[in-house]
Every structure is written in structure tokens, then in C-alpha cells.
C-alpha atoms as one frame of an Amber mdcrd trajectory, in Angstrom:
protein
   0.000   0.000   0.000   1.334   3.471  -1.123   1.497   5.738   1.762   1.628
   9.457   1.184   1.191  12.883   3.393   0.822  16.876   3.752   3.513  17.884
   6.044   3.659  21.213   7.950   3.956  23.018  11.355   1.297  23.460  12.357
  -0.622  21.007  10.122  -3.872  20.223  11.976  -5.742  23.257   9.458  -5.015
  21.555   5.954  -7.383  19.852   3.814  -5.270  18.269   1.670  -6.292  14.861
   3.561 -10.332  15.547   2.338  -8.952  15.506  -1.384  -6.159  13.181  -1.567
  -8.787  10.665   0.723 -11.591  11.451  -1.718  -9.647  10.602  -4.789  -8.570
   7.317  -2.967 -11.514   6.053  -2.586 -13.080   7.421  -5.785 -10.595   5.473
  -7.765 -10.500   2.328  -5.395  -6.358   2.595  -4.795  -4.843   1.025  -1.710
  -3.058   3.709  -0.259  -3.091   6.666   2.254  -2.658  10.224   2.856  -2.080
  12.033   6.397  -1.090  14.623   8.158   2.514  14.661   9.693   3.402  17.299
  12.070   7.397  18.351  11.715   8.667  21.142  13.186  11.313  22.784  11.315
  14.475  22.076  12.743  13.509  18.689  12.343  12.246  19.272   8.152  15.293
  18.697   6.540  15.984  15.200   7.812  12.525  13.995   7.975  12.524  15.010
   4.169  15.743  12.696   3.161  13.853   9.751   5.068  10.854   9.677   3.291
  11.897   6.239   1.877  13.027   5.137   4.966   9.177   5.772   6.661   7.842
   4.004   3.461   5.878   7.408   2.166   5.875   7.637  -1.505   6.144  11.086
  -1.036   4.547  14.177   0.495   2.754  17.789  -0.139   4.730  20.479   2.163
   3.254  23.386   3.362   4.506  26.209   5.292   6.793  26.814   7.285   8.781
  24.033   5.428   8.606  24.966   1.307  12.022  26.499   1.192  13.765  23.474
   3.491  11.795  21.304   1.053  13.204  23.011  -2.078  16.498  22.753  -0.531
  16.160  18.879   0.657  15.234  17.703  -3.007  18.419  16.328  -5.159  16.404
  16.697  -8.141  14.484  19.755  -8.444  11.098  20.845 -11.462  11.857  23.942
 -13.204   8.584  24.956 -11.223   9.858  24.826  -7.823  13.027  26.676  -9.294
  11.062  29.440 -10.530   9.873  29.878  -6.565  12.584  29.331  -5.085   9.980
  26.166  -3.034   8.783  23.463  -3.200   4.925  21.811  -1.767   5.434  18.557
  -3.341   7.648  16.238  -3.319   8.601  11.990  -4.660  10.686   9.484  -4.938
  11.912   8.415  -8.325  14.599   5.529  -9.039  15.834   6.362  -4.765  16.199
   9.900  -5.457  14.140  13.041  -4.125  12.080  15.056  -6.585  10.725  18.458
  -6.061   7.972  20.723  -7.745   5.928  24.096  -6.998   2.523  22.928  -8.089
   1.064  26.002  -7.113   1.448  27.647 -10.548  -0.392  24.671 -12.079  -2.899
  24.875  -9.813  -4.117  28.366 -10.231  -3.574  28.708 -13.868  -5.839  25.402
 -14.390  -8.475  27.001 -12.719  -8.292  30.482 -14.294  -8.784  28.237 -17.240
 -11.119  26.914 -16.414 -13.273  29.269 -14.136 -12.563  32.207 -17.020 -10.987
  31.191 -20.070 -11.649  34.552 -21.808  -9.385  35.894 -18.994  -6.860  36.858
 -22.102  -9.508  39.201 -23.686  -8.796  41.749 -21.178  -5.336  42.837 -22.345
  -2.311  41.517 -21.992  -1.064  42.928 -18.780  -2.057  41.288 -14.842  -1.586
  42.473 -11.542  -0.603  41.295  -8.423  -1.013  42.290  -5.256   1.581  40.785
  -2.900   4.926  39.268  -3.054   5.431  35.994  -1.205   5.561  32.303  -2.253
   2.439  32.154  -3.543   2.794  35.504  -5.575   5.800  34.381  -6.829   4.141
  30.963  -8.063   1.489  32.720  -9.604   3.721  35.311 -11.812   5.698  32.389
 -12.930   1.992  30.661 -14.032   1.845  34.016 -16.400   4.851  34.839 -17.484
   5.089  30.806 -18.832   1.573  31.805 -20.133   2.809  34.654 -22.224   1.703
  38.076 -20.614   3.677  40.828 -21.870   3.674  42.359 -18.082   3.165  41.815
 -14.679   2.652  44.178 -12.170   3.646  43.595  -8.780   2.080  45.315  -5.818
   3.789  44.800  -2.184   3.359  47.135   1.071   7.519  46.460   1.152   8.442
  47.372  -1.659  11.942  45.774  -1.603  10.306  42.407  -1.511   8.587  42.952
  -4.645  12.201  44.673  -6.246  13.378  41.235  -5.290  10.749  39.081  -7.213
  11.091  41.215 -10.110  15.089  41.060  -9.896  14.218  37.088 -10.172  11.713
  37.292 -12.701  13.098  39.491 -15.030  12.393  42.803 -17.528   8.143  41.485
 -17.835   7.609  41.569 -14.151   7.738  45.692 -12.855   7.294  46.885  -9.668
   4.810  49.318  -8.610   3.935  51.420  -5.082   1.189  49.875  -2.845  -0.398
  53.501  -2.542  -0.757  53.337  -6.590  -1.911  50.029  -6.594  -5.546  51.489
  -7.968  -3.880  53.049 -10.914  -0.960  50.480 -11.085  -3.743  48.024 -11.939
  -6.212  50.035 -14.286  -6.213  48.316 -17.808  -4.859  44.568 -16.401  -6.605
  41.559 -17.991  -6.043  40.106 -14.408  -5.836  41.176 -10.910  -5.120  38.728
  -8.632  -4.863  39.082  -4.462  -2.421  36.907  -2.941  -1.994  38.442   0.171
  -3.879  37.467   2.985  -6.177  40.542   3.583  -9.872  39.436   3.326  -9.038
  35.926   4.809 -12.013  35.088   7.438 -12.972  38.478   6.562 -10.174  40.752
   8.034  -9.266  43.479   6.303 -10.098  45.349   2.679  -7.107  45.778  -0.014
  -9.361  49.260  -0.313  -9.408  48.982  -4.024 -11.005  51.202  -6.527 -11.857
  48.488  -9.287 -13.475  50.832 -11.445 -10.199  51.524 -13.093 -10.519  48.085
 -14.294 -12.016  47.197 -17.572 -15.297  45.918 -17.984 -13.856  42.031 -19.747
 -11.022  42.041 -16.765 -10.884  39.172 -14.057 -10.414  39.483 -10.266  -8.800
  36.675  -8.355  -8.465  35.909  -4.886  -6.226  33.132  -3.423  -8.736  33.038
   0.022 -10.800  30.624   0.066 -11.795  30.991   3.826 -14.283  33.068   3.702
 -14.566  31.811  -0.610 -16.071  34.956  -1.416 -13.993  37.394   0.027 -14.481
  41.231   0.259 -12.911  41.836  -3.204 -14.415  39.266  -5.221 -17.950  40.473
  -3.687 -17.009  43.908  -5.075 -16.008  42.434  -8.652 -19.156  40.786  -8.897
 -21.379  43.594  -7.908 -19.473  45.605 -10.656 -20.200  42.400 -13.557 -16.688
  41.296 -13.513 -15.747  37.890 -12.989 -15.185  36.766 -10.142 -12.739  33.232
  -9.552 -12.491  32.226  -5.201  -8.964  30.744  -4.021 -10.572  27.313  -3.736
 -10.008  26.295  -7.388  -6.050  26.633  -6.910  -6.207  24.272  -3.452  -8.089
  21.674  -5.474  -5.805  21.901  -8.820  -2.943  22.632  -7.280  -3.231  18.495
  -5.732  -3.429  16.916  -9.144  -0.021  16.375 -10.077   1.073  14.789  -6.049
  -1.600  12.388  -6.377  -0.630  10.895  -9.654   3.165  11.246  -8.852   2.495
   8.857  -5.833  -0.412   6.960  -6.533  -0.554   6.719 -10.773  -3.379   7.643
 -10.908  -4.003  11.179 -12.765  -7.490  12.690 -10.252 -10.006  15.107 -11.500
 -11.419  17.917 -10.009 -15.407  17.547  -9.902 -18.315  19.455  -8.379 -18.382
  16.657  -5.925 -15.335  17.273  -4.354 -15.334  20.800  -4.742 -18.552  20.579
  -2.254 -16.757  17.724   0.262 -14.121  20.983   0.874 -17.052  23.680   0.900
 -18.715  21.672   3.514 -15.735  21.218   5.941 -15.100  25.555   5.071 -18.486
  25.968   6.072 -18.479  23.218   9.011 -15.345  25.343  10.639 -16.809  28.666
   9.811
């Protein structure tokens, strides 16, 4: 039986165990999927014994993405473009590591608003952490001509840019109205409007009327911003989409089987959202 895991500290909070468990039993595999508290000091050798503990391999959440990255001997031009890794394998004794998170968002843009392009050809991005930096490289392997990055410290976002290159610019928090008037795209990845604290205080009518607004909260899943977009007839695409797609590519690296995402287990996480609420 194939044994797999999401590994964090603190992990009690993750879901991952309601999908991976899902697709388990949707497909009828032998196997298993946990949670596995590490604490960080501890990540780097728990990570070069996954064969030892006879886990096919793991998803890695934070604190532990960067130790992760560093742990793997073999390493996904994904995870590379982060800097992280959340997923991780075994392949022929040796440790493989990729940054599904790109995947994962830009599969459900795709899905959730595949006219996202018609907009322009231009998206902004408000933040500059991990996940920013997973989503920028989703569109810059996409093709945008620009992205726009928006960070209260600024010398964070200087530093994605100085990683990205001459597409991604950099662009004052205090301007982040204008900085984003005309983008096909805006996307929040910060973590204002999660359990609804906070308001990014946007003015989206600078936006066009065919743009998209993202949020990467999915607790509460319509956050403060995305209620806004709506009311102004934008569309509108929740953070839940990326959790769900962003699991694909684990599950068939450790179990062989490639999962889909469906309504049904789109409402198995709503319900536990909702159940914690």
C-alpha cells in the first residue's frame, strides 16, 4: 500500500487529507494520505527519510517549502522558478521536487474564465510571497507581456522582479488602484480578506469591464474583493479552485493515478469551510 502525506507546522488546518482521501476512494487505490506534524528544525531530515518511513512522497506546506526546495536532489523547473517546493517523490531512490502552485491556479483560471486573455495583456498582483511568486511564474510561462507587482515592502517585490526578469515591474502599494487600471487580471495573494479581516481598499473601477479578479482566500470563498467584482459584472474566480488543482499532479506522482477535479469534491471541501466557519 502506497502511503503518502501533507507535512507542515502546524498542520492540523489543511485539507489536503479531504482531497487526496476522496480521490482514494473514488478510484479504489490502496493507499493513504495524512497529516505529519514536523517542526522545522527537524524538516530537513525527515525530508531525506521519506523512503526510509515508506511514504511515496509528500505535499509540504509552510513553514517548510524552502527546506523542502532545498532537501530535493532533483528539483522541477517549477519549484526553481519559486525558489519552493509543496510537493515532493521518490523516483529511481532519489528526491524530486515541484511548486505545483502555478499549475494549480492557472488550471483554474482556465477553467473558471478562459476569456481571462480578452482583457489585455497585462495582470496584476497584489503581494509578493511564495504564492505571488508561483502565480507570476503561471503568467509569465503563459505569455503576458507584463506583470505588475504590488507589495506594502516594496523591496520584496524589487526582489521578485530582480528574479523574474524585464516582464515583471514593480509598482507602489499607494498606486496600486492606478498600477492596476487596464490589467486583464488582478489577482490578491496576500492574505487581507481571509475570514474576513481586512479590505485591499481597491477602486476596481479603473478596471475594464472584460477584466478578471482573483483571490487566493478561500476561507471566507467569497472574500471582500471578489464580492465587489461581482457587484461591478466582472468575474469573479475564489482561491478554492487553486487548493483543489494545485493536488493533481502529487496524487498521480504517488499513486498513478491522474485525479479530476469535480463538483463533488469541490462541495466535500465547501462543507468542511463551512463546518469550521
Amino acid at each position: 500500500m502506497k502511503r503518502a502525506g501533507v507535512v507542515g507546522w502546524p498542520i492540523e488546518h489543511s485539507r489536503s487529507p479531504l482531497i487526496h482521501g476522496h480521490w482514494l476512494k473514488e478510484y479504489g487505490i490502496a493507499g493513504s494520505y495524512t497529516k505529519i506534524a514536523v517542526a522545522p528544525e527537524e524538516a530537513a531530515d525527515f525530508f531525506a527519510s521519506l523512503a526510509q518511513r515508506g511514504l511515496a512522497g509528500c505535499n509540504v506546506t509552510v513553514p517548510l517549502k524552502e527546506i523542502a526546495f532545498a532537501a530535493a536532489e532533483v528539483k522541477d523547473p517549477s519549484a526553481v522558478a519559486v525558489g519552493a517546493a509543496n510537493t515532493l517523490w521518490l523516483d529511481g531512490g532519489r528526491l524530486h521536487a515541484a511548486n505545483t502552485d502555478s499549475f494549480g491556479f492557472m488550471r483554474h483560471l482556465e477553467l473558471s474564465a478562459p476569456q481571462w486573455r480578452e482583457g489585455g495583456d497585462q495582470v496584476a498582483i497584489l503581494g509578493a510571497g511564495g504564492a505571488a511568486r508561483a502565480i507570476v511564474h503561471g503568467f509569465l510561462e503563459a505569455g503576458v507581456a507584463e506583470v505588475r507587482v504590488l507589495n506594502r515592502t516594496r523591496a520584496r517585490a524589487e526582489a521578485l522582479a530582480a528574479h523574474f526578469g524585464p516582464r515583471v515591474t514593480v509598482h507602489d502599494w499607494a498606486a496600486r488602484d492606478n498600477a492596476s487600471a487596464g490589467a486583464a487580471v488582478l489577482v490578491n495573494t496576500t492574505t487581507i480578506g481571509m475570514k474576513g479581516v481586512g479590505s485591499l481598499g481597491m477602486d476596481l473601477s479603473r478596471l475594464g469591464p472584460r477584466a478578471v479578479v482573483a483571490d487566493i482566500v478561500y476561507v471566507p470563498l467569497e472574500t471582500e474583493l471578489l464580492a465587489r467584482a461581482r457587484a461591478r459584472g466582472l468575474t469573479a474566480v475564489d482561491g478554492l479552485g487553486m487548493l483543489l488543482h494545485q493536488a493533481v499532479p502529487g496524487f498521480e506522482r504517488w499513486f498513478g493515478v491522474r485525479p479530476e477535479v469535480t463538483p463533488e469534491l469541490r462541495d466535500i471541501i465547501v462543507a468542511d469551510i463551512e463546518g469550521r466557519a
